Structure formats: structure tokens, C-alpha cells
Short mmCIF file of C-alpha atoms and ligand atoms in Angstrom, two decimals:
data_model
loop_
_atom_site.label_atom_id
_atom_site.label_comp_id
_atom_site.label_asym_id
_atom_site.label_seq_id
_atom_site.Cartn_x
_atom_site.Cartn_y
_atom_site.Cartn_z
CA VAL A 941 0.00 0.00 0.00
CA HIS A 942 1.46 3.37 -1.00
CA GLU A 943 1.58 6.02 1.68
CA GLU A 944 -0.90 8.10 -0.34
CA ASP A 945 -3.29 5.16 -0.34
CA ASN A 946 -3.56 5.13 3.40
CA LEU A 947 -6.74 7.05 4.00
CA TRP A 948 -6.85 6.94 7.78
CA GLU A 949 -5.66 10.49 8.38
CA LYS A 950 -7.83 11.76 5.55
CA MET A 951 -10.81 10.08 7.19
CA ARG A 952 -9.98 11.77 10.46
CA ALA A 953 -9.78 15.14 8.68
CA VAL A 954 -12.84 14.85 6.40
CA LEU A 955 -15.41 12.94 8.46
CA PRO A 956 -17.34 14.36 11.41
CA SER A 957 -15.62 13.13 14.58
CA PRO A 958 -18.48 10.91 15.85
CA VAL A 959 -18.45 9.13 12.48
CA PHE A 960 -14.69 8.69 12.54
CA TYR A 961 -14.82 7.40 16.12
CA LEU A 962 -17.54 4.93 15.19
CA ILE A 963 -15.51 3.65 12.24
CA GLU A 964 -12.51 3.18 14.52
CA GLN A 965 -14.66 1.19 16.93
CA ILE A 966 -16.05 -1.01 14.17
CA GLY A 967 -12.46 -1.85 13.16
CA SER A 968 -11.52 -2.79 16.75
CA TYR A 969 -14.57 -5.04 17.06
CA GLY A 970 -13.59 -6.65 13.75
CA ASP A 971 -10.26 -7.66 15.33
CA ARG A 972 -11.97 -8.85 18.49
CA GLU A 973 -14.47 -10.96 16.54
CA CYS A 974 -11.76 -12.21 14.14
CA VAL A 975 -13.46 -11.01 10.94
CA ARG A 976 -12.09 -8.80 8.19
CA VAL A 977 -14.02 -5.54 8.08
CA TYR A 978 -14.09 -2.88 5.33
CA LEU A 979 -15.82 0.36 4.56
CA VAL A 980 -17.13 0.35 1.00
CA GLY A 981 -19.09 2.28 -1.59
CA GLY A 982 -20.09 5.94 -1.65
CA LEU A 983 -18.23 6.95 1.50
CA VAL A 984 -14.90 5.76 0.08
CA ARG A 985 -15.57 7.52 -3.23
CA ASP A 986 -16.49 10.78 -1.51
CA LEU A 987 -13.58 10.50 0.90
CA LEU A 988 -11.14 10.45 -2.03
CA LEU A 989 -12.93 13.49 -3.41
CA GLY A 990 -12.64 15.18 0.00
CA ILE A 991 -16.43 15.26 0.45
CA PRO A 992 -17.83 14.25 3.85
CA ASN A 993 -20.35 11.41 3.60
CA VAL A 994 -21.91 9.77 6.63
CA ASP A 995 -23.57 6.78 4.94
CA LEU A 996 -21.62 3.96 6.52
CA ASP A 997 -21.53 0.79 4.40
CA VAL A 998 -19.53 -1.96 6.06
CA VAL A 999 -18.65 -5.25 4.38
CA VAL A 1000 -17.53 -8.21 6.46
CA GLU A 1001 -15.56 -11.17 5.17
CA GLY A 1002 -17.16 -13.71 7.47
CA ASP A 1003 -20.53 -13.77 9.17
CA GLY A 1004 -21.83 -10.23 8.68
CA LEU A 1005 -25.08 -10.85 10.51
CA SER A 1006 -23.41 -12.09 13.71
CA PHE A 1007 -21.00 -9.17 13.55
CA ALA A 1008 -23.91 -6.76 13.10
CA ARG A 1009 -25.56 -8.24 16.22
CA VAL A 1010 -22.38 -7.70 18.23
CA LEU A 1011 -22.18 -4.09 17.06
CA ALA A 1012 -25.86 -3.52 17.83
CA GLU A 1013 -25.36 -4.74 21.38
CA THR A 1014 -22.19 -2.72 21.88
CA PHE A 1015 -23.62 0.54 20.56
CA ARG A 1016 -27.15 -0.06 21.89
CA ALA A 1017 -28.36 0.26 18.32
CA LYS A 1018 -31.68 -0.88 16.89
CA ILE A 1019 -31.07 -3.55 14.32
CA SER A 1020 -33.05 -4.52 11.28
CA LEU A 1021 -31.99 -7.77 9.62
CA HIS A 1022 -32.44 -8.71 5.97
CA GLU A 1023 -31.49 -12.37 6.22
CA LYS A 1024 -32.10 -13.11 2.54
CA PHE A 1025 -29.31 -10.72 1.53
CA SER A 1026 -27.19 -11.33 4.67
CA THR A 1027 -27.34 -7.64 5.49
CA ALA A 1028 -28.36 -5.63 8.52
CA THR A 1029 -28.97 -1.98 9.26
CA LEU A 1030 -28.03 -0.51 12.62
CA TYR A 1031 -29.70 2.64 13.91
CA LEU A 1032 -27.57 4.20 16.63
CA PRO A 1033 -29.04 6.31 19.43
CA ASP A 1034 -27.19 9.41 18.16
CA GLY A 1035 -28.93 9.15 14.77
CA LEU A 1036 -26.09 7.51 12.82
CA LYS A 1037 -26.92 4.58 10.58
CA VAL A 1038 -24.64 1.72 9.58
CA ASP A 1039 -25.31 -0.90 6.92
CA VAL A 1040 -23.47 -4.13 7.55
CA ALA A 1041 -23.24 -6.83 4.88
CA THR A 1042 -21.59 -10.18 4.47
CA ALA A 1043 -19.24 -10.02 1.48
CA ARG A 1044 -21.25 -11.61 -1.27
CA THR A 1045 -21.43 -12.47 -4.89
CA GLU A 1046 -24.60 -12.15 -6.89
CA TYR A 1047 -25.90 -13.62 -10.07
CA TYR A 1048 -29.01 -12.90 -12.06
CA GLU A 1049 -31.32 -15.63 -13.32
CA PHE A 1050 -32.69 -13.37 -16.04
CA PRO A 1051 -32.09 -9.75 -17.08
CA ALA A 1052 -33.37 -7.09 -14.68
CA ALA A 1053 -34.37 -9.72 -12.10
CA LEU A 1054 -33.45 -9.44 -8.44
CA PRO A 1055 -30.12 -11.16 -7.86
CA VAL A 1056 -29.51 -14.57 -6.32
CA VAL A 1057 -27.04 -14.04 -3.48
CA GLU A 1058 -24.14 -16.21 -2.27
CA THR A 1059 -21.40 -15.58 0.29
CA GLY A 1060 -18.14 -14.46 -1.31
CA SER A 1061 -14.87 -12.57 -0.92
CA LEU A 1062 -14.40 -8.83 -0.71
CA LYS A 1063 -13.21 -8.81 -4.30
CA GLN A 1064 -16.38 -10.55 -5.47
CA ASP A 1065 -18.44 -8.17 -3.39
CA LEU A 1066 -16.81 -5.16 -5.02
CA TYR A 1067 -17.12 -6.71 -8.48
CA ARG A 1068 -20.92 -6.88 -8.27
CA ARG A 1069 -21.13 -3.12 -7.79
CA ASP A 1070 -22.30 -0.53 -10.28
CA PHE A 1071 -19.24 1.54 -11.21
CA THR A 1072 -15.50 1.42 -10.60
CA ILE A 1073 -15.66 4.60 -8.52
CA ASN A 1074 -18.14 2.89 -6.20
CA ALA A 1075 -16.19 -0.36 -6.01
CA MET A 1076 -13.41 0.61 -3.64
CA ALA A 1077 -12.97 -0.31 0.01
CA VAL A 1078 -10.95 0.82 3.00
CA GLY A 1079 -9.62 -1.71 5.52
CA LEU A 1080 -10.65 -1.19 9.13
CA ASN A 1081 -8.78 -3.98 10.98
CA GLN A 1082 -5.63 -2.92 12.82
CA ASP A 1083 -3.22 -4.45 10.28
CA THR A 1084 -4.89 -2.86 7.22
CA ARG A 1085 -6.38 0.20 8.84
CA GLY A 1086 -6.97 2.93 6.26
CA HIS A 1087 -5.60 0.87 3.35
CA LEU A 1088 -7.40 1.55 0.10
CA VAL A 1089 -8.53 -1.62 -1.67
CA ASP A 1090 -8.92 -0.82 -5.34
CA PHE A 1091 -9.06 -3.87 -7.62
CA PHE A 1092 -10.73 -2.11 -10.53
CA CYS A 1093 -8.85 1.20 -10.90
CA GLY A 1094 -11.62 3.18 -9.25
CA LYS A 1095 -9.22 5.77 -7.92
CA SER A 1096 -7.78 6.45 -11.35
CA ASP A 1097 -11.30 6.73 -12.86
CA LEU A 1098 -12.23 9.10 -10.06
CA GLU A 1099 -9.21 11.25 -10.82
CA GLN A 1100 -10.07 11.29 -14.50
CA GLY A 1101 -13.77 11.89 -13.85
CA ILE A 1102 -14.98 8.71 -15.51
CA ILE A 1103 -18.08 6.65 -14.80
CA LYS A 1104 -17.33 3.12 -15.92
CA VAL A 1105 -19.02 -0.24 -15.35
CA LEU A 1106 -17.06 -3.20 -14.09
CA TYR A 1107 -18.24 -5.69 -16.71
CA ASN A 1108 -20.06 -5.63 -20.03
CA LEU A 1109 -23.33 -7.11 -18.82
CA SER A 1110 -23.69 -4.74 -15.88
CA PHE A 1111 -26.67 -2.83 -17.32
CA VAL A 1112 -28.26 -6.02 -18.60
CA GLU A 1113 -28.29 -7.36 -15.07
CA ASP A 1114 -29.47 -4.15 -13.52
CA PRO A 1115 -30.66 -1.44 -15.94
CA THR A 1116 -31.35 1.01 -13.09
CA ARG A 1117 -27.58 1.48 -12.98
CA ILE A 1118 -28.03 3.64 -16.09
CA MET A 1119 -30.02 6.15 -14.03
CA ARG A 1120 -27.46 5.93 -11.23
CA GLY A 1121 -24.61 6.49 -13.67
CA ILE A 1122 -26.11 9.63 -15.18
CA ARG A 1123 -26.83 10.86 -11.67
CA PHE A 1124 -23.14 10.58 -10.77
CA VAL A 1125 -22.10 12.16 -14.09
CA HIS A 1126 -23.94 15.34 -13.23
CA ARG A 1127 -23.34 15.31 -9.51
CA TYR A 1128 -19.58 15.33 -9.96
CA GLY A 1129 -19.29 16.85 -13.44
CA PHE A 1130 -17.89 13.54 -14.76
CA ARG A 1131 -18.45 11.81 -18.09
CA MET A 1132 -19.55 8.32 -18.96
CA GLU A 1133 -16.78 6.23 -20.43
CA PRO A 1134 -17.67 5.60 -24.13
CA GLU A 1135 -18.02 1.79 -23.87
CA THR A 1136 -20.16 2.18 -20.76
CA LYS A 1137 -22.38 4.61 -22.61
CA LYS A 1138 -22.64 2.16 -25.51
CA PHE A 1139 -23.67 -0.62 -23.11
CA ALA A 1140 -26.26 1.69 -21.58
CA LEU A 1141 -27.80 2.56 -24.95
CA GLN A 1142 -27.80 -1.10 -25.98
CA ALA A 1143 -29.58 -2.12 -22.80
CA LEU A 1144 -32.19 0.60 -23.39
CA GLU A 1145 -32.68 -0.45 -27.01
CA GLN A 1146 -33.18 -4.03 -25.91
CA GLY A 1147 -36.09 -2.82 -23.77
CA LEU A 1148 -34.53 -3.99 -20.52
CA MET A 1149 -35.54 -0.95 -18.51
CA GLU A 1150 -39.19 -1.83 -19.13
CA LYS A 1151 -38.60 -5.12 -17.30
CA VAL A 1152 -37.66 -3.42 -14.04
CA SER A 1153 -40.36 -3.26 -11.39
CA PHE A 1154 -42.15 0.07 -11.07
CA SER A 1155 -41.15 0.49 -7.43
CA ARG A 1156 -37.43 0.30 -8.27
CA LEU A 1157 -37.85 2.75 -11.14
CA LYS A 1158 -39.72 5.10 -8.85
CA GLU A 1159 -37.00 4.82 -6.21
CA GLU A 1160 -34.24 5.70 -8.69
CA PHE A 1161 -36.34 8.47 -10.18
CA MET A 1162 -36.91 10.06 -6.76
CA LEU A 1163 -33.17 10.01 -6.08
CA ILE A 1164 -32.70 12.08 -9.23
CA LEU A 1165 -35.09 14.74 -7.93
CA HIS A 1166 -32.93 15.17 -4.84
CA GLU A 1167 -29.85 16.03 -6.88
CA GLU A 1168 -28.81 19.64 -7.31
CA ASN A 1169 -28.45 19.13 -11.07
CA PHE A 1170 -31.78 17.34 -11.49
CA ALA A 1171 -32.60 19.23 -14.71
CA LEU A 1172 -29.40 18.14 -16.46
CA ILE A 1173 -29.90 14.55 -15.33
CA LEU A 1174 -33.50 14.48 -16.58
CA GLU A 1175 -32.38 16.05 -19.87
CA ASN A 1176 -29.53 13.61 -20.35
CA LEU A 1177 -31.82 10.64 -19.73
CA LYS A 1178 -34.30 12.14 -22.20
CA GLU A 1179 -31.56 12.27 -24.83
CA MET A 1180 -30.93 8.59 -24.15
CA GLY A 1181 -34.63 7.91 -24.75
CA LEU A 1182 -35.33 6.67 -21.24
CA TRP A 1183 -38.49 8.45 -20.22
CA GLU A 1184 -40.85 7.30 -22.97
CA ARG A 1185 -39.87 3.75 -22.13
CA ILE A 1186 -40.66 3.87 -18.43
CA PHE A 1187 -43.03 6.78 -17.87
CA PRO A 1188 -44.79 7.18 -21.23
CA GLU A 1189 -47.30 9.63 -19.76
CA TRP A 1190 -44.61 12.29 -19.60
CA THR A 1191 -43.69 14.24 -22.70
CA ILE A 1192 -40.36 15.77 -21.78
CA SER A 1193 -40.27 18.39 -24.51
CA GLU A 1194 -37.67 21.11 -25.02
CA GLU A 1195 -40.13 23.42 -23.30
CA VAL A 1196 -40.28 21.17 -20.25
CA ILE A 1197 -36.48 21.03 -20.09
CA LYS A 1198 -36.35 24.81 -20.25
CA LEU A 1199 -38.89 25.07 -17.42
CA LEU A 1200 -36.94 22.58 -15.32
CA LYS A 1201 -33.80 24.68 -15.71
CA GLU A 1202 -35.71 27.76 -14.62
CA ILE A 1203 -36.79 26.17 -11.35
CA PRO A 1204 -33.65 26.97 -9.29
CA PRO A 1205 -33.45 30.70 -10.18
CA THR A 1206 -37.21 31.11 -9.72
CA TRP A 1207 -37.03 29.17 -6.50
CA SER A 1208 -34.48 31.55 -5.06
CA TRP A 1209 -36.80 34.60 -5.20
CA VAL A 1210 -40.08 32.78 -4.67
CA LYS A 1211 -38.88 31.39 -1.31
CA GLU A 1212 -39.22 34.88 0.07
CA TYR A 1213 -42.99 34.73 -0.47
CA LEU A 1214 -43.97 31.11 -0.23
CA ALA A 1215 -42.77 28.76 2.44
CA PRO A 1216 -42.26 25.94 3.10
CA LEU A 1217 -41.88 24.50 -0.36
CA ASP A 1218 -41.35 20.98 -1.59
CA LEU A 1219 -39.06 21.13 -4.59
CA ASN A 1220 -39.95 17.59 -5.70
CA LEU A 1221 -43.55 18.58 -6.18
CA VAL A 1222 -42.60 21.59 -8.30
CA ILE A 1223 -40.49 19.34 -10.53
CA LEU A 1224 -43.35 16.87 -10.85
CA LEU A 1225 -45.79 19.61 -11.80
CA VAL A 1226 -43.39 20.69 -14.55
CA LEU A 1227 -42.92 17.12 -15.76
CA CYS A 1228 -46.70 16.84 -16.04
CA HIS A 1229 -46.87 20.06 -18.07
CA HIS A 1230 -48.22 18.36 -21.21
CA CYS A 1231 -50.32 15.71 -19.42
CA SER A 1232 -54.04 15.34 -19.94
CA GLU A 1233 -56.35 14.86 -16.95
CA MET A 1234 -56.52 11.19 -17.81
CA GLN A 1235 -52.75 10.88 -17.77
CA ILE A 1236 -52.54 12.66 -14.42
CA ARG A 1237 -54.97 10.14 -13.02
CA THR A 1238 -52.90 7.26 -14.37
CA LEU A 1239 -49.69 8.73 -12.93
CA ASN A 1240 -51.33 9.29 -9.55
CA GLU A 1241 -52.39 5.66 -9.51
CA LYS A 1242 -49.02 4.31 -10.58
CA PHE A 1243 -46.90 6.41 -8.24
CA SER A 1244 -49.40 6.39 -5.37
CA TRP A 1245 -48.34 9.89 -4.38
CA SER A 1246 -49.31 11.49 -1.10
CA LYS A 1247 -52.64 13.30 -0.87
CA LEU A 1248 -50.89 16.67 -1.19
CA TYR A 1249 -49.16 15.64 -4.43
CA ARG A 1250 -52.31 14.16 -5.93
CA SER A 1251 -54.38 17.18 -5.14
CA ALA A 1252 -51.78 19.66 -6.45
CA LEU A 1253 -51.35 17.73 -9.70
CA GLU A 1254 -55.10 17.39 -10.21
CA LYS A 1255 -55.96 20.96 -9.32
CA ILE A 1256 -53.39 22.33 -11.75
CA SER A 1257 -54.41 19.99 -14.51
CA TRP A 1258 -58.10 20.85 -14.15
CA ASN A 1259 -57.73 24.59 -13.67
CA LYS A 1260 -54.63 25.83 -15.42
CA GLU A 1261 -56.28 26.88 -18.69
CA ARG A 1262 -58.86 28.94 -16.85
CA ILE A 1263 -56.27 30.45 -14.53
CA PHE A 1264 -54.05 31.50 -17.43
CA GLN A 1265 -56.97 33.01 -19.30
CA GLU A 1266 -57.93 35.09 -16.30
CA LEU A 1267 -54.38 36.09 -15.50
CA ALA A 1268 -54.09 37.33 -19.06
CA THR A 1269 -57.09 39.65 -18.72
CA ASN A 1270 -56.07 43.16 -17.79
CA SER A 1271 -56.67 44.77 -14.46
CA LEU A 1272 -56.82 41.72 -12.24
CA SER A 1273 -56.65 43.07 -8.69
CA PRO A 1274 -54.66 41.31 -5.95
CA SER A 1275 -57.95 40.06 -4.52
CA GLY A 1276 -58.88 38.70 -7.96
CA VAL A 1277 -55.62 36.76 -8.03
CA PHE A 1278 -56.31 35.57 -4.51
CA SER A 1279 -59.69 34.14 -5.60
CA LEU A 1280 -57.95 32.46 -8.50
CA ILE A 1281 -54.92 30.89 -6.86
CA GLY A 1282 -55.19 31.59 -3.12
CA ASP A 1283 -56.23 28.01 -2.37
CA LEU A 1284 -53.52 26.35 -4.43
CA PRO A 1285 -50.53 24.75 -2.72
CA ALA A 1286 -47.41 26.94 -2.83
CA GLU A 1287 -45.72 24.51 -5.23
CA ALA A 1288 -48.55 24.89 -7.74
CA ILE A 1289 -48.12 28.67 -7.60
CA VAL A 1290 -44.41 28.23 -8.40
CA TYR A 1291 -45.42 26.10 -11.37
CA LEU A 1292 -47.79 28.84 -12.57
CA ILE A 1293 -45.03 31.42 -12.24
CA LEU A 1294 -42.69 29.24 -14.29
CA VAL A 1295 -45.20 28.78 -17.06
CA SER A 1296 -46.45 32.38 -17.12
CA ASP A 1297 -45.41 35.04 -19.56
CA CYS A 1298 -43.88 38.29 -18.27
CA ARG A 1299 -47.20 40.03 -17.72
CA GLN A 1300 -48.89 37.15 -15.93
CA ARG A 1301 -45.80 36.70 -13.82
CA LYS A 1302 -45.91 40.33 -12.79
CA VAL A 1303 -49.55 39.99 -11.73
CA ILE A 1304 -48.73 36.98 -9.57
CA ARG A 1305 -45.69 38.68 -8.11
CA ASN A 1306 -47.68 41.78 -7.19
CA TYR A 1307 -50.21 39.58 -5.48
CA LEU A 1308 -47.50 37.73 -3.56
CA GLU A 1309 -45.94 41.00 -2.53
CA ALA A 1310 -49.29 42.36 -1.30
CA LYS A 1311 -50.03 39.12 0.52
CA LYS A 1312 -46.61 39.09 2.17
CA ASN A 1313 -47.03 42.59 3.52
CA LEU A 1314 -50.54 41.92 4.66
CA PHE A 1315 -51.07 41.70 8.37
CA MET A 1316 -54.61 40.74 9.30
CA HIS A 1317 -55.78 42.42 12.47
CA ILE A 1318 -58.69 40.11 13.13
CA SER A 1319 -58.46 36.37 13.60
CA GLY A 1320 -60.64 33.33 14.13
CA GLU A 1321 -60.83 34.25 17.82
CA ASP A 1322 -62.61 37.50 16.96
CA LEU A 1323 -65.05 35.65 14.78
CA LYS A 1324 -65.74 33.16 17.54
CA CYS A 1325 -66.68 36.08 19.80
CA LEU A 1326 -69.12 37.13 17.09
CA GLY A 1327 -70.68 33.68 17.22
CA VAL A 1328 -69.05 32.09 14.16
CA LYS A 1329 -68.05 28.47 14.67
CA PRO A 1330 -64.65 27.26 13.39
CA GLY A 1331 -65.00 25.60 9.97
CA PRO A 1332 -65.27 26.44 6.27
CA ARG A 1333 -67.62 29.34 7.02
CA MET A 1334 -65.04 31.00 9.27
CA LYS A 1335 -62.40 30.60 6.55
CA GLN A 1336 -64.74 32.17 3.99
CA LEU A 1337 -65.28 35.21 6.20
CA LEU A 1338 -61.57 35.65 6.87
CA ASP A 1339 -60.87 35.29 3.14
CA ARG A 1340 -63.43 38.02 2.39
CA VAL A 1341 -61.65 40.36 4.81
CA ARG A 1342 -58.27 39.35 3.36
CA LYS A 1343 -59.44 40.23 -0.15
CA GLU A 1344 -60.61 43.68 0.91
CA ARG A 1345 -57.31 44.20 2.70
CA LEU A 1346 -55.34 43.06 -0.35
CA ASP A 1347 -57.10 45.67 -2.47
CA GLY A 1348 -56.48 48.34 0.18
CA ASN A 1349 -60.18 48.85 1.01
CA LEU A 1350 -59.76 48.15 4.73
CA ILE A 1351 -56.94 49.58 6.79
CA SER A 1352 -57.43 49.27 10.53
CA ARG A 1353 -58.74 46.63 12.90
CA ALA A 1354 -61.87 48.71 13.34
CA ASP A 1355 -62.41 48.64 9.55
CA GLU A 1356 -62.06 44.87 9.52
CA MET A 1357 -64.46 44.40 12.43
CA THR A 1358 -67.11 46.68 10.93
CA TYR A 1359 -66.84 44.92 7.58
CA VAL A 1360 -67.05 41.40 8.98
CA LYS A 1361 -69.93 42.30 11.32
CA ALA A 1362 -71.84 43.70 8.35
CA LEU A 1363 -71.20 40.46 6.44
CA ILE A 1364 -72.46 38.33 9.30
CA GLN A 1365 -75.54 40.48 9.78
CA ARG A 1366 -76.37 40.45 6.09
CA GLU A 1367 -76.11 36.66 6.01
CA ARG A 1368 -78.38 36.35 9.02
CA GLY A 1369 -80.82 38.53 7.16
CA ASP A 1370 -80.95 41.14 9.93
P1 LIG B 2298 -25.27 8.28 -2.89
O1 LIG B 2298 -24.19 9.26 -2.58
O2 LIG B 2298 -26.20 8.72 -3.96
O3 LIG B 2298 -25.95 7.73 -1.68
P2 LIG B 2298 -23.96 5.74 -2.97
O4 LIG B 2298 -22.90 5.25 -3.90
O5 LIG B 2298 -23.62 5.83 -1.54
O6 LIG B 2298 -24.47 7.11 -3.57
P3 LIG B 2298 -26.06 3.87 -2.34
O7 LIG B 2298 -27.34 3.74 -3.08
O8 LIG B 2298 -26.07 4.24 -0.91
O9 LIG B 2298 -25.21 4.86 -3.21
O10 LIG B 2298 -25.27 2.51 -2.52
C1 LIG B 2298 -24.11 2.19 -1.80
C2 LIG B 2298 -23.19 1.36 -2.67
O11 LIG B 2298 -23.84 0.17 -3.08
C3 LIG B 2298 -22.77 2.05 -3.96
O12 LIG B 2298 -21.65 2.88 -3.77
C4 LIG B 2298 -22.46 0.87 -4.86
O13 LIG B 2298 -21.20 0.33 -4.56
C5 LIG B 2298 -23.50 -0.14 -4.43
N1 LIG B 2298 -24.73 -0.09 -5.24
C6 LIG B 2298 -25.84 0.63 -5.01
N2 LIG B 2298 -26.76 0.41 -5.95
C7 LIG B 2298 -26.25 -0.48 -6.80
C8 LIG B 2298 -26.72 -1.13 -7.97
N3 LIG B 2298 -27.93 -0.87 -8.48
N4 LIG B 2298 -25.89 -2.01 -8.57
C9 LIG B 2298 -24.67 -2.27 -8.05
N5 LIG B 2298 -24.17 -1.71 -6.97
C10 LIG B 2298 -24.93 -0.82 -6.33
#
């Protein structure tokens, strides 16, 4: 092992100290239990890049499950065992999580199937991984502490910024690696090695992605949304022809790509007015830009989104034409905009802003500005004192006051009280 390949001091420098201490402990317990223990995967990759990563993936040459049980007892961790794959996850009281696995080899009975798993060596365990940069390990036992294990030139690929599979059939066995690969390309500003790219395109052409279960596709897709460069990743996968194969309801047109790229700059000013926001939902609304109501329904079924997601996607799909028509009419007051979009989730408003032209955008922005500066003097408590019960009726009354305030027709608390009392009286027919 070259001096530069001993990563122990680098680990001490880059990782948060509780993580480093935990890793040190895991190594000591490896010696005590007479098993070879390694850190593998993303943490090793990021360590070489100098990026802190606290996802601990430990591989054990020996009985990983027994070792995981020992660790769980020592650290008073909750343990969840996945016996079929000889893996365990430990949840430590301080919030850290450790995945422990028995070194294993995998083979696939047919393309895109789940693998059949057998116990193996560290080398076999690293060989079954997705890319060379993710197939490195660091020894944790005393005699190999900090030694980089790099059978497949991962370090060199990392230095050159290359995403490369370990064997030709990698994407045939697991086509979701294509999505992972493009994710890493844009996360680190790397490129896909030409042969790897060729294998990816071949696997797509052979229709292998369509064989993957929907839940795995959804999982990989959601990971993309969490990336800073989500728009570039989605665009790159569009160029490779992925989306029409797996999510045919989405038409990812040039326009959609442009909108996706506009999300981060729009996001940065919109945050001032609308909080809290769920970026994933904004991205989904944009992806559904060309969808019909029928397609939205199908997507909602397939993805089984949360109630919030479903309702935002449906509301936008049903109402967007009408909203745009009205926003385009001149002289829409802030209260008019409130009636139009006041009940929409914040993410749907961001979508509307993205899709609007300059004039419509200005109308929405004026409304947001007025709403932000608006301080309502009266509250539900005041209405209760006037005999209004909490419920939709109370919301309606408060919304009426809010609209008058937005348009500058009411100024003081006294104005608001007089107005709302008059409303209540009129409704009672006094
Ligand atoms: P991230 O930083 O996105 O979490 P990661 O590399 O840590 O990236 P994980 O999904 O946590 O990704 O996986 C941990 C490791 O398991 C990877 O580094 C890789 O070695 C291996 N791995 C994950 N998914 C696959 C896959 N589909 N095929 C082969 N190996 C995989």
C-alpha cells in the first residue's frame, strides 16, 4: 500500500468526529471478533474526493449478521436484519446509521431480475457493484487500517472523472444502474466512459428498462429529484430515450427542459414569499406540463403519491387553462388573483409562475408582494366572539376580509371588524 493510499488520516480530517470514532470502533470489534471488516461504496468515493459522507456501508468477510448483532449490542443500536441478503442496518441512538453486509457475490437468473445471493470474498463483493468509482474499500482492521482496496482502478477513474461499469453485462443485469450512472455524471461533473455509454444505450434499445419493477424505477427516479443538477440529469436521460420507455405519460419536450432549468433561479426569489416549499412537487408539476387529466390520473395511480401531491397535480391539470386566461385579462386586482390561486398549494403557484409570460408573472408577483405585507388584524378568535363556529364558514369570512385588505379597502382593525360584522348580519338577514 502506498503512503498516499492510506486514507486513515484523511478520514480523520474529512469525516465528522463521531463518524470517525464509530468507524474506529467497528475496526476494533472486527479484530476482536476475528473477521475482516471494510468500509465500501459511496463513502470511500467521496472521501477520495474530499467530500464528507456519513452513509456507513460496512462489508464483512465472514458472518456479517453475527457481527452486526455484536455491534448492535455494543452501541445499543436498533437492528433490522435482511437475512435473505445477509445484510443488517443498525440505527444508533445518536442518529447515525450503519449498513453491515456479508461479502457476497450475486448472479441474475434473467435480465433485470433481483439477484440470487451467495457468500463471497471482498473482491467478489466489489465486483458486483455498479461503477468502478463505487467499487473501492478501506480496511478497518488494525493491520490494514486505512488501506485503500482498489481492484478495478476506481481511484484512477475518479481522478479522470470517468463513470465506468465493471463488466459488459452490468446494465443487462441491472438497468437502473443507467439512471445511477447519469446521476453521478452530473453530480460530480464527470463523463460516462464511451463503452459504458454504448452498453447503456444497448440495454435501453433491448427494452430492458421496461422489465424493471415500477417500485425500483420510482426509487431511482426520486433520487434524481434530490440532486442539485436534477434538470441536467432528466435532460440527459431524455436524450438517451429513457423516459418514454418507463413513464410514457410524460412528454419531456424542449419546453419542459427549459422550465426545469428555470426552477432553481425562480425558486431563489419565490422562497421569500412562499414557504415551506417541496421542490420535488414543483419538478413533478413541470414534468406533467403536457399531461391530460386522464394521464394525471394514471400517474397518480401508478406512483401512489401522497394526498398533497395528488391534489396539487389534479388541481393544476383541471384549472390551469382557466387560470391563465384570467391572469391574461387586464386589471386583475390582488384580490382577484387571490380568488384564482389563493387556495392552491405553494408549489402549484411556483409552477404557474414558471409557465407564465412576463405580464402574468408580474400579476402573480404583485399579489405575492401584497399578501406578504398583509397583516390581518382580526383572527378566528374575533369571529368566535361574534358567534361564528370554526370551519369552512369562518375561513370564507376571513378570506373576504383578506381580499378587501389586499385591495387596500380596509386599513385598521376597526375597519375589519365593521366589515365582517356587516357580512355576518347580512347573512343572518338582519
Ligand atoms: P449516494 O451518494 O447517492 O448515496 P452511494 O454510492 O452511496 O451514492 P447507495 O445507493 O447508498 O449509493 O449505494 C451504496 C453502494 O452500493 C454504492 O456505492 C455501490 O457500490 C453499491 N450499489 C448501489 N446500488 C447499486 C446497484 N444498483 N448495482 C450495483 N451496486 C450498487
